[in-house]
Short mmCIF file of C-alpha atoms and ligand atoms in Angstrom, two decimals:
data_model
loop_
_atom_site.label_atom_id
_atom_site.label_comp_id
_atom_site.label_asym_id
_atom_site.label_seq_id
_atom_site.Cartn_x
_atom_site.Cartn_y
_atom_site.Cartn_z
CA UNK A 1 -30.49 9.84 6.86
CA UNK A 2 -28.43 7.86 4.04
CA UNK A 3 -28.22 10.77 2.59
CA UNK A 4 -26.30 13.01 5.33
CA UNK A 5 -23.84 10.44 5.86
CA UNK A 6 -22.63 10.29 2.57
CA UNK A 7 -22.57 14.13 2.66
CA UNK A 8 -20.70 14.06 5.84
CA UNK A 9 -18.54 11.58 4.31
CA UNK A 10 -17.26 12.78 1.32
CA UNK A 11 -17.00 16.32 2.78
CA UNK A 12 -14.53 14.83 5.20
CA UNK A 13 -12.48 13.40 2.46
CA UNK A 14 -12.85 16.92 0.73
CA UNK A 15 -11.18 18.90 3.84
CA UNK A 16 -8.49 16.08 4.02
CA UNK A 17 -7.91 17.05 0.18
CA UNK A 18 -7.48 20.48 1.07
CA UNK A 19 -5.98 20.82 4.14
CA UNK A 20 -3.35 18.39 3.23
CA UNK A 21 -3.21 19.81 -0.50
CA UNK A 22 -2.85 16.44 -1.65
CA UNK A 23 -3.69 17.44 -5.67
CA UNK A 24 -2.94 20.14 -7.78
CA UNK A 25 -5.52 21.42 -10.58
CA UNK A 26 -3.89 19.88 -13.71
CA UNK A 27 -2.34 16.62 -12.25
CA UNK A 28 -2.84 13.29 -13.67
CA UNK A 29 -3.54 10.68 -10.61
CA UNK A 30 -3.49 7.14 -10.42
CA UNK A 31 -5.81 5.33 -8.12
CA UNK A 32 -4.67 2.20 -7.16
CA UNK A 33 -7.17 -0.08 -7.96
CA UNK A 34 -7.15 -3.56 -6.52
CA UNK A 35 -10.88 -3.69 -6.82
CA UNK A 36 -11.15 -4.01 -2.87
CA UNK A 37 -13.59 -1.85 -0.81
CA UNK A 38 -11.35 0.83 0.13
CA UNK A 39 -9.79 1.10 -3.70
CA UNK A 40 -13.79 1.18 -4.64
CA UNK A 41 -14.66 3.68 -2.83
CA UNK A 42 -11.58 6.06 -3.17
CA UNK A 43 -12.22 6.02 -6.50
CA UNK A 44 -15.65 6.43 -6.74
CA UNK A 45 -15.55 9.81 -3.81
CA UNK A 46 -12.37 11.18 -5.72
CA UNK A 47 -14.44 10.63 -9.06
CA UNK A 48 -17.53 12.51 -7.63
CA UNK A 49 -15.40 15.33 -5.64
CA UNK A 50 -13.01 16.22 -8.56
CA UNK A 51 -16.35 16.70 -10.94
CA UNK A 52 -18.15 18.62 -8.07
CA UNK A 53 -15.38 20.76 -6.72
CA UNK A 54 -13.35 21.26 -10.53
CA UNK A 55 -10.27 19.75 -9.27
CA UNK A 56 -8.89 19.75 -12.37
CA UNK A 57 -7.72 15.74 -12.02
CA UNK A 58 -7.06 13.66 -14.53
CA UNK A 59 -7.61 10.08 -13.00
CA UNK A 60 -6.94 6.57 -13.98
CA UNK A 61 -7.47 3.83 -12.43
CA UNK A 62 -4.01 1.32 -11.74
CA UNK A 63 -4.05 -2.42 -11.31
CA UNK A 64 -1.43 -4.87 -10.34
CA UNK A 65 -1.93 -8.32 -11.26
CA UNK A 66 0.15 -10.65 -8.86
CA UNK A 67 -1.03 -13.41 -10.91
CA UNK A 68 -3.27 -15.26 -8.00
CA UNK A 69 -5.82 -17.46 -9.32
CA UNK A 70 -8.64 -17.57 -7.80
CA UNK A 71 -7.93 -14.33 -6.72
CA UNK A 72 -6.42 -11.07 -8.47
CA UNK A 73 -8.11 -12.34 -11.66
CA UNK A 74 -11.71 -11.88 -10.06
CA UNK A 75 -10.95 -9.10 -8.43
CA UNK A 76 -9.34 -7.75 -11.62
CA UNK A 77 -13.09 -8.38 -13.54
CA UNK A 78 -14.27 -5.96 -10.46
CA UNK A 79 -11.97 -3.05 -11.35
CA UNK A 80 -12.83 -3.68 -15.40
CA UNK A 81 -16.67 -3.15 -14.37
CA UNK A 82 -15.62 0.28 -11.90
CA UNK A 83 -13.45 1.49 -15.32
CA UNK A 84 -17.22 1.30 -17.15
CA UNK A 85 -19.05 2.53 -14.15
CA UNK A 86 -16.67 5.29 -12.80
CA UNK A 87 -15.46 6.02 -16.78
CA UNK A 88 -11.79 5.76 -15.65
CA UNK A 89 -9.17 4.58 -17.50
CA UNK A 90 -7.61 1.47 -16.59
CA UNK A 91 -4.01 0.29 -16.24
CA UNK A 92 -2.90 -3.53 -15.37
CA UNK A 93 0.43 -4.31 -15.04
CA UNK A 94 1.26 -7.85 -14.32
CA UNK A 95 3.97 -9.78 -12.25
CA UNK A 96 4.39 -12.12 -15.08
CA UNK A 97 5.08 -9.54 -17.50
CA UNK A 98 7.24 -7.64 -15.06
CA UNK A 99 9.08 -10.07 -13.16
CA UNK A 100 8.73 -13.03 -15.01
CA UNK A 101 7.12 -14.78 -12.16
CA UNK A 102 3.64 -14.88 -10.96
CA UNK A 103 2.43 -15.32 -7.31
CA UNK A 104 1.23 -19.30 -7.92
CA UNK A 105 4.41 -19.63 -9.40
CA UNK A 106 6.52 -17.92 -6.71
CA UNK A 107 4.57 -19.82 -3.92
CA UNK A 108 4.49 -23.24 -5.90
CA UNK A 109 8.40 -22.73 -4.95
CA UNK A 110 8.57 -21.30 -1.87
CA UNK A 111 5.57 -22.74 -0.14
CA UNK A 112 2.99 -20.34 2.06
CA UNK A 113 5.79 -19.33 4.18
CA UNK A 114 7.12 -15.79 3.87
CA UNK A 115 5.45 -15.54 -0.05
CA UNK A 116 3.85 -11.65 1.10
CA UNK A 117 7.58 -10.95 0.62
CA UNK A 118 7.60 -11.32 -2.55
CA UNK A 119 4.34 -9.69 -3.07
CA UNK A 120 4.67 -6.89 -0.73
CA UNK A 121 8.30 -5.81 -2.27
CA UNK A 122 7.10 -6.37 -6.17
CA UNK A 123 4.17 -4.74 -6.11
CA UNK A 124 5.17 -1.47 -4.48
CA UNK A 125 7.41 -1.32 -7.58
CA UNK A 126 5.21 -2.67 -9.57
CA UNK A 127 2.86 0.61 -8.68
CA UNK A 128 5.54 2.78 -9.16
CA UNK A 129 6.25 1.42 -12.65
CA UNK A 130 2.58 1.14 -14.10
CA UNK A 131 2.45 4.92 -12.73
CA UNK A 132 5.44 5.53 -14.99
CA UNK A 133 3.71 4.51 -17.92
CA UNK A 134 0.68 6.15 -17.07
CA UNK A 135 2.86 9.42 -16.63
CA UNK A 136 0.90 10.67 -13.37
CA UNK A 137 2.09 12.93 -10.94
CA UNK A 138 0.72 10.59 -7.85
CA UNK A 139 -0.97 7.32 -6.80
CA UNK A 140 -3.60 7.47 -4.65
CA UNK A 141 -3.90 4.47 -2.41
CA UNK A 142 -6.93 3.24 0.19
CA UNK A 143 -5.12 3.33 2.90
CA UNK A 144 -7.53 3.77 6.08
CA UNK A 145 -6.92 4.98 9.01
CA UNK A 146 -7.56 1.54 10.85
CA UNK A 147 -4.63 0.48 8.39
CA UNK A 148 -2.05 2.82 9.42
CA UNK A 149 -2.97 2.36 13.40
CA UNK A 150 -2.27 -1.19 12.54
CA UNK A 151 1.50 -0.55 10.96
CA UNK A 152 2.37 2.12 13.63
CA UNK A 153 1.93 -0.62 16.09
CA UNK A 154 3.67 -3.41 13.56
CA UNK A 155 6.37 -1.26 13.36
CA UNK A 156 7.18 -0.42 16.83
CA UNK A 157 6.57 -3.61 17.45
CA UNK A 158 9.73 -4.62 14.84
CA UNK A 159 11.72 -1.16 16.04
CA UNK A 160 11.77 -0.56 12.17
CA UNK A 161 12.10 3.23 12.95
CA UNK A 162 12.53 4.26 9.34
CA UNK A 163 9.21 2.74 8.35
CA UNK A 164 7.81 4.24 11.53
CA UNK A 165 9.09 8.03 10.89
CA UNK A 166 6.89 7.79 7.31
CA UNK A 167 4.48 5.42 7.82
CA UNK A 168 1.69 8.28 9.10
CA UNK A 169 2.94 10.56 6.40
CA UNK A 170 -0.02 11.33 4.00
CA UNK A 171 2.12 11.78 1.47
CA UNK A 172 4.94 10.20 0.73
CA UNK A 173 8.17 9.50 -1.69
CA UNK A 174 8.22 13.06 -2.69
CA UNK A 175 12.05 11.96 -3.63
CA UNK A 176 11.23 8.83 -4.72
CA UNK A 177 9.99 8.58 -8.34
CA UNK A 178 6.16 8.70 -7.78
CA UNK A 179 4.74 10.53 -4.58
CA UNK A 180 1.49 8.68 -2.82
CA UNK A 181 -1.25 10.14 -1.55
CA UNK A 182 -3.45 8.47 1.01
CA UNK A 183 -6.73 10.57 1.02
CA UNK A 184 -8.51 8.12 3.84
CA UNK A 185 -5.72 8.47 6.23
CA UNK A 186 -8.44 9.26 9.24
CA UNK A 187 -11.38 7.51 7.57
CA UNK A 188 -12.15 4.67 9.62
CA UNK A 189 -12.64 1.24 8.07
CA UNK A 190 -16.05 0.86 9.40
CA UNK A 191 -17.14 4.33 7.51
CA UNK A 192 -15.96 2.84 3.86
CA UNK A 193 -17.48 -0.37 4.17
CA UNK A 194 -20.90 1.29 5.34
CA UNK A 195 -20.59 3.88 2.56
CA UNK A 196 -19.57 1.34 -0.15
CA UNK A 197 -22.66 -1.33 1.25
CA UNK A 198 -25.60 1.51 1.19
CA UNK A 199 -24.17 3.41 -1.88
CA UNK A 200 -24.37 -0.19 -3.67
CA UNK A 201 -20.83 -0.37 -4.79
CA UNK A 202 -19.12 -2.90 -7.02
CA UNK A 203 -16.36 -4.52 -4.94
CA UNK A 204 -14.66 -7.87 -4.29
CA UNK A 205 -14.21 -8.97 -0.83
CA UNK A 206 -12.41 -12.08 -0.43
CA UNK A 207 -9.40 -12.18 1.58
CA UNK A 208 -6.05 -13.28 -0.39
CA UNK A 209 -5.83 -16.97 -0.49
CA UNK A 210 -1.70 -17.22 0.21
CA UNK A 211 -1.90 -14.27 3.22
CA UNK A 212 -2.88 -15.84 6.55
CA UNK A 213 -0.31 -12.55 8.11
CA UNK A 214 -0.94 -13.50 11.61
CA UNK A 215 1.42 -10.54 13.29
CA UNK A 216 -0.96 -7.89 11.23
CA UNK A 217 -4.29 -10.09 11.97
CA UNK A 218 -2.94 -9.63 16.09
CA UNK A 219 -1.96 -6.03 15.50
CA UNK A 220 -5.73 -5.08 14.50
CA UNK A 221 -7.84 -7.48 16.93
CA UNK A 222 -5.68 -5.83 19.60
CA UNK A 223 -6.71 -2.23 18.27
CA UNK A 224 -10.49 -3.24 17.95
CA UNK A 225 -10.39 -4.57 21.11
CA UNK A 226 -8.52 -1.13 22.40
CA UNK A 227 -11.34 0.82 20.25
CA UNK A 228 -14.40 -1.24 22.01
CA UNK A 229 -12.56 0.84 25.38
CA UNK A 230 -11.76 3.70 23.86
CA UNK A 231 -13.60 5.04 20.28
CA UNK A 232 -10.87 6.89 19.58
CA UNK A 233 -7.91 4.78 19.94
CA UNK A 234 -7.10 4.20 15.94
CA UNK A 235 -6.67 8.36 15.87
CA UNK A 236 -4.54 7.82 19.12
CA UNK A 237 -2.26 5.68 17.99
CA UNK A 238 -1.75 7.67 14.15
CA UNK A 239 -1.09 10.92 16.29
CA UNK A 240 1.42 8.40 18.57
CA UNK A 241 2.84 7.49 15.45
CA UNK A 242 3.34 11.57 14.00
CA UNK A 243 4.55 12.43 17.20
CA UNK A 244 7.31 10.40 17.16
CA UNK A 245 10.90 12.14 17.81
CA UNK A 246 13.41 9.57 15.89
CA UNK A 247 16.91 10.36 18.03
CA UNK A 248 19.39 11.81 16.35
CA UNK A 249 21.93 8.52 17.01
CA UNK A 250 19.63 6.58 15.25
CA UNK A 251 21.14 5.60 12.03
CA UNK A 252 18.67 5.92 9.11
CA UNK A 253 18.92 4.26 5.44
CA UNK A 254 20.37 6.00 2.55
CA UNK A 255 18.53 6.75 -0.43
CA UNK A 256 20.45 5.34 -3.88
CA UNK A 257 19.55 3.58 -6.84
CA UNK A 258 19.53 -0.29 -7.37
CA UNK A 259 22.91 -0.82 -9.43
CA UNK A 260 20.73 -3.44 -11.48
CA UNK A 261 17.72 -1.80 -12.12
CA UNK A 262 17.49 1.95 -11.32
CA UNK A 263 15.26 1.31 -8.80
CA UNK A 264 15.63 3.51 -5.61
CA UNK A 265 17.37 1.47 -3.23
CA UNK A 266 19.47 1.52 0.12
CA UNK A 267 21.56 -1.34 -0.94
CA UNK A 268 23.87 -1.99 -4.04
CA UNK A 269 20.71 -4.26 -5.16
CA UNK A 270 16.99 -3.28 -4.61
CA UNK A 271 15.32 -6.07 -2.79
CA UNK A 272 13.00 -7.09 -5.89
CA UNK A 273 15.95 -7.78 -7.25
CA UNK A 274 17.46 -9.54 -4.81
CA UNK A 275 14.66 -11.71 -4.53
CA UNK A 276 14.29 -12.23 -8.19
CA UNK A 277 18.24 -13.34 -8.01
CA UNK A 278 16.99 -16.00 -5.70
CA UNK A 279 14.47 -17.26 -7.43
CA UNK A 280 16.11 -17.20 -10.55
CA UNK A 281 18.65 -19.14 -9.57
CA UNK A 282 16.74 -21.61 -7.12
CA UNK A 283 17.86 -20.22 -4.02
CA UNK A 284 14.34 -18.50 -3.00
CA UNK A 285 15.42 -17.34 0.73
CA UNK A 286 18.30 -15.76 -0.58
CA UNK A 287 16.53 -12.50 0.39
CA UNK A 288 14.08 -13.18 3.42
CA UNK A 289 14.68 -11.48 6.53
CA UNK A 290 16.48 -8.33 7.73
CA UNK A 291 20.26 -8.27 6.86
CA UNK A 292 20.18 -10.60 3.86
CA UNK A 293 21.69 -8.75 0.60
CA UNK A 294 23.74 -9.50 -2.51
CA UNK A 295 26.64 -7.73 -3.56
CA UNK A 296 26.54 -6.04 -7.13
CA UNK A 297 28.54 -9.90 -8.03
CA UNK A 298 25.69 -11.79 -6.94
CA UNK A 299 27.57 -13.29 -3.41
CA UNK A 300 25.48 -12.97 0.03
CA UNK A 301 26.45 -9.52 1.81
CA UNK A 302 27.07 -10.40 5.42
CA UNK A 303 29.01 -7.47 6.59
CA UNK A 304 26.21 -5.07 6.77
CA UNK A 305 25.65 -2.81 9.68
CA UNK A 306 22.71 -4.95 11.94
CA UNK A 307 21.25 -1.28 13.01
CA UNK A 308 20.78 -0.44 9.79
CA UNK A 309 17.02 -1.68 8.52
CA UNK A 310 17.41 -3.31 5.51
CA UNK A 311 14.45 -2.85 2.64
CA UNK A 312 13.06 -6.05 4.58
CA UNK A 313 10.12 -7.27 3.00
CA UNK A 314 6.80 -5.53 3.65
CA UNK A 315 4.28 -8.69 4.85
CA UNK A 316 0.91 -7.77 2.70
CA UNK A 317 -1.55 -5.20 3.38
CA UNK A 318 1.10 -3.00 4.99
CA UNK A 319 1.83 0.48 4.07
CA UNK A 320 4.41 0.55 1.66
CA UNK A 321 4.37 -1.72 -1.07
N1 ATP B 401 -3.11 -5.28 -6.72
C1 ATP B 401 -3.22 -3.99 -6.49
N2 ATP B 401 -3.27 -3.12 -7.52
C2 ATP B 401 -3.38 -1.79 -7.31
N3 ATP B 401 -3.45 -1.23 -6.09
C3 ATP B 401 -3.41 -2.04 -5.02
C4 ATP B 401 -3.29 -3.46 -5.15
N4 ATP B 401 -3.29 -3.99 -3.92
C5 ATP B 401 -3.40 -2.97 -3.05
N5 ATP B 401 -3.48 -1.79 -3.70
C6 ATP B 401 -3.63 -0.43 -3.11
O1 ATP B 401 -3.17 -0.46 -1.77
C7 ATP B 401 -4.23 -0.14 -0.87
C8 ATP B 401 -4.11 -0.95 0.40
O2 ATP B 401 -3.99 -2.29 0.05
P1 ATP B 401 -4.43 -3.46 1.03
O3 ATP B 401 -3.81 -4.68 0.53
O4 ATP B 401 -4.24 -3.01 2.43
O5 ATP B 401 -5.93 -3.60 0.66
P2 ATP B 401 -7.27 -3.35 1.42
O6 ATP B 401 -7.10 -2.68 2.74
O7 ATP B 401 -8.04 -4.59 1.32
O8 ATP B 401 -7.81 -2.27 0.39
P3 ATP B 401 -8.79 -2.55 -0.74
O9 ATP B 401 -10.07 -2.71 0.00
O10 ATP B 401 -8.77 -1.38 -1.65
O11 ATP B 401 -8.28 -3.81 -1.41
C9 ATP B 401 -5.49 -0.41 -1.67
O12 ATP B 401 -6.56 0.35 -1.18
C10 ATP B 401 -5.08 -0.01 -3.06
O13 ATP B 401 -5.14 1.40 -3.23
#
């Protein structure tokens, strides 16, 4: 019986793979890794479908360390054991050596309040720079479908229509520096952690200790309790999300690079480093919140358009980081 799930299972992943033509023989791929259930078991099924099908992948696993004790580090001695298990390279980048700053650091100035900020914006470049060194074509993220129910919801609820017009994309940043992939878009959350339990995986499952992210936390009680109506509600509400028609008046962000860094950026400044400006300089709030920028000379921007989203922070656990 075990045994037809997990054939039904990865097959599903397979046609997603196909259909969606998420790889190319020949490509180097990142997974990232945060040694979490979903991370776990994307790259275990990738690992097993890209030997049994001759992809033609070259995969690594890719770790950010935030620098969260009592967190990230034992998570971290997870995703060393999967890089034995899985025989997968490993990559760790680290906050610390990135930044400058590590998570207890940041929040030992900030307090609890509004530190996924921080984390959220830093580690989706982060990603993109440990996929850099790695030289991949892609990262391949966990993403479930439960996940991206949860931030089409989040971000109608905000009326952040530019997030909302990708957020269902499977891939994305195909003109940013490193395209994702999210191979579990319609895999449901309940499916991974029943595949990763009976298939015995190594995985960490504590919860961050700085993200209580009570908007997200009632964003996904209100879909389970949706579901318990209606099974198919998560696949509702990603097809909601796809089907969106973003009018024509709306006024989306333009795509340039961070006159600091390089970084892609809709602002003079990307927002790491606005908020690394902040913190550097002991003024951590400098960039919290929607239309809260610096000018190239370091000076608060307050004559920004208010329709136009800002690179607000992404709270943790949401889709683009
Ligand atoms: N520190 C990290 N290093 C590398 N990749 C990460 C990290 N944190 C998150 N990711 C990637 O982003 C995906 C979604 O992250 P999220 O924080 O929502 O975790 P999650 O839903 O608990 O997933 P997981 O079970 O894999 O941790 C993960 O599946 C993983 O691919």
């Amino acid at each position: 019986m075990q045994g037809v799930f997990y054939a039904v299972f990865e097959e599903e992943i397979h046609q997603v793979i196909l259909e969606n033509q998420l790889f190319k023989p020949g490509e180097r791929i990142a997974i990232g890794a945060s040694g979490g259930k979903d991370s776990t078991v994307l790259a275990y099924v990738l690992s097993e479908l890209n030997r049994r099908h001759n992809y033609g992948l070259d995969l690594f696993l890719l770790s950010v360390d935030e620098g969260i004790t009592g967190y990230r580090d034992d998570s971290l001695e997870t995703v060393k054991r999967n890089e034995l298990q899985y025989g997968l390279p490993l990559k760790i980048v680290s906050y610390k050596d990135l930044y400058g700053w590590t998570m207890d650091e940041i929040v030992k100035m900030i307090g609890l309040k509004n530190n996924c900020t921080f984390c959220g914006v830093f580690r989706r470049q982060a990603l993109d720079r440990g996929a850099a060194l790695l030289k991949v074509d892609k990262v391949a993220t966990g993403h479930n479908a439960d996940d991206i129910a949860e931030t089409v919801l989040l971000n109608i609820l905000r009326g952040d229509i530019a997030r909302l017009s990708r957020c269902t994309s499977i891939i994305t940043g195909k003109d940013g520096p490193i395209p994702r992939c999210k191979p579990f878009k319609y895999t449901y959350e309940k499916e991974i952690v029943m595949y990763a339990y009976f298939k015995k995986l190594d995985y960490f499952s504590t919860e961050c200790i700085y993200s209580p992210n009570a908007y997200r936390g009632f964003a996904r009680e209100f879909i389970k309790d949706l579901e318990r109506i209606r099974p198919r509600a998560i696949l509702d509400i990603i097809k909601s999300g796809e089907d969106f028609r973003i009018s024509t008046t709306t006024k989306m962000p333009e795509q340039g690079t961070c006159e600091r860094c390089g970084y892609i950026s809709s602002q003079k400044w990307c927002k790491a480093c606005v908020l690394l400006e902040g913190l550097n300089r002991g003024l951590p709030k400098l960039g919290i919140g929607r239309n809260q920028g610096l000018n190239s000379d370091g000076k608060k921007d307050r004559k920004r358009d208010s329709r136009t989203p800002s690179i607000e922070s992404k709270q943790c656990g949401s889709l683009e980081f």
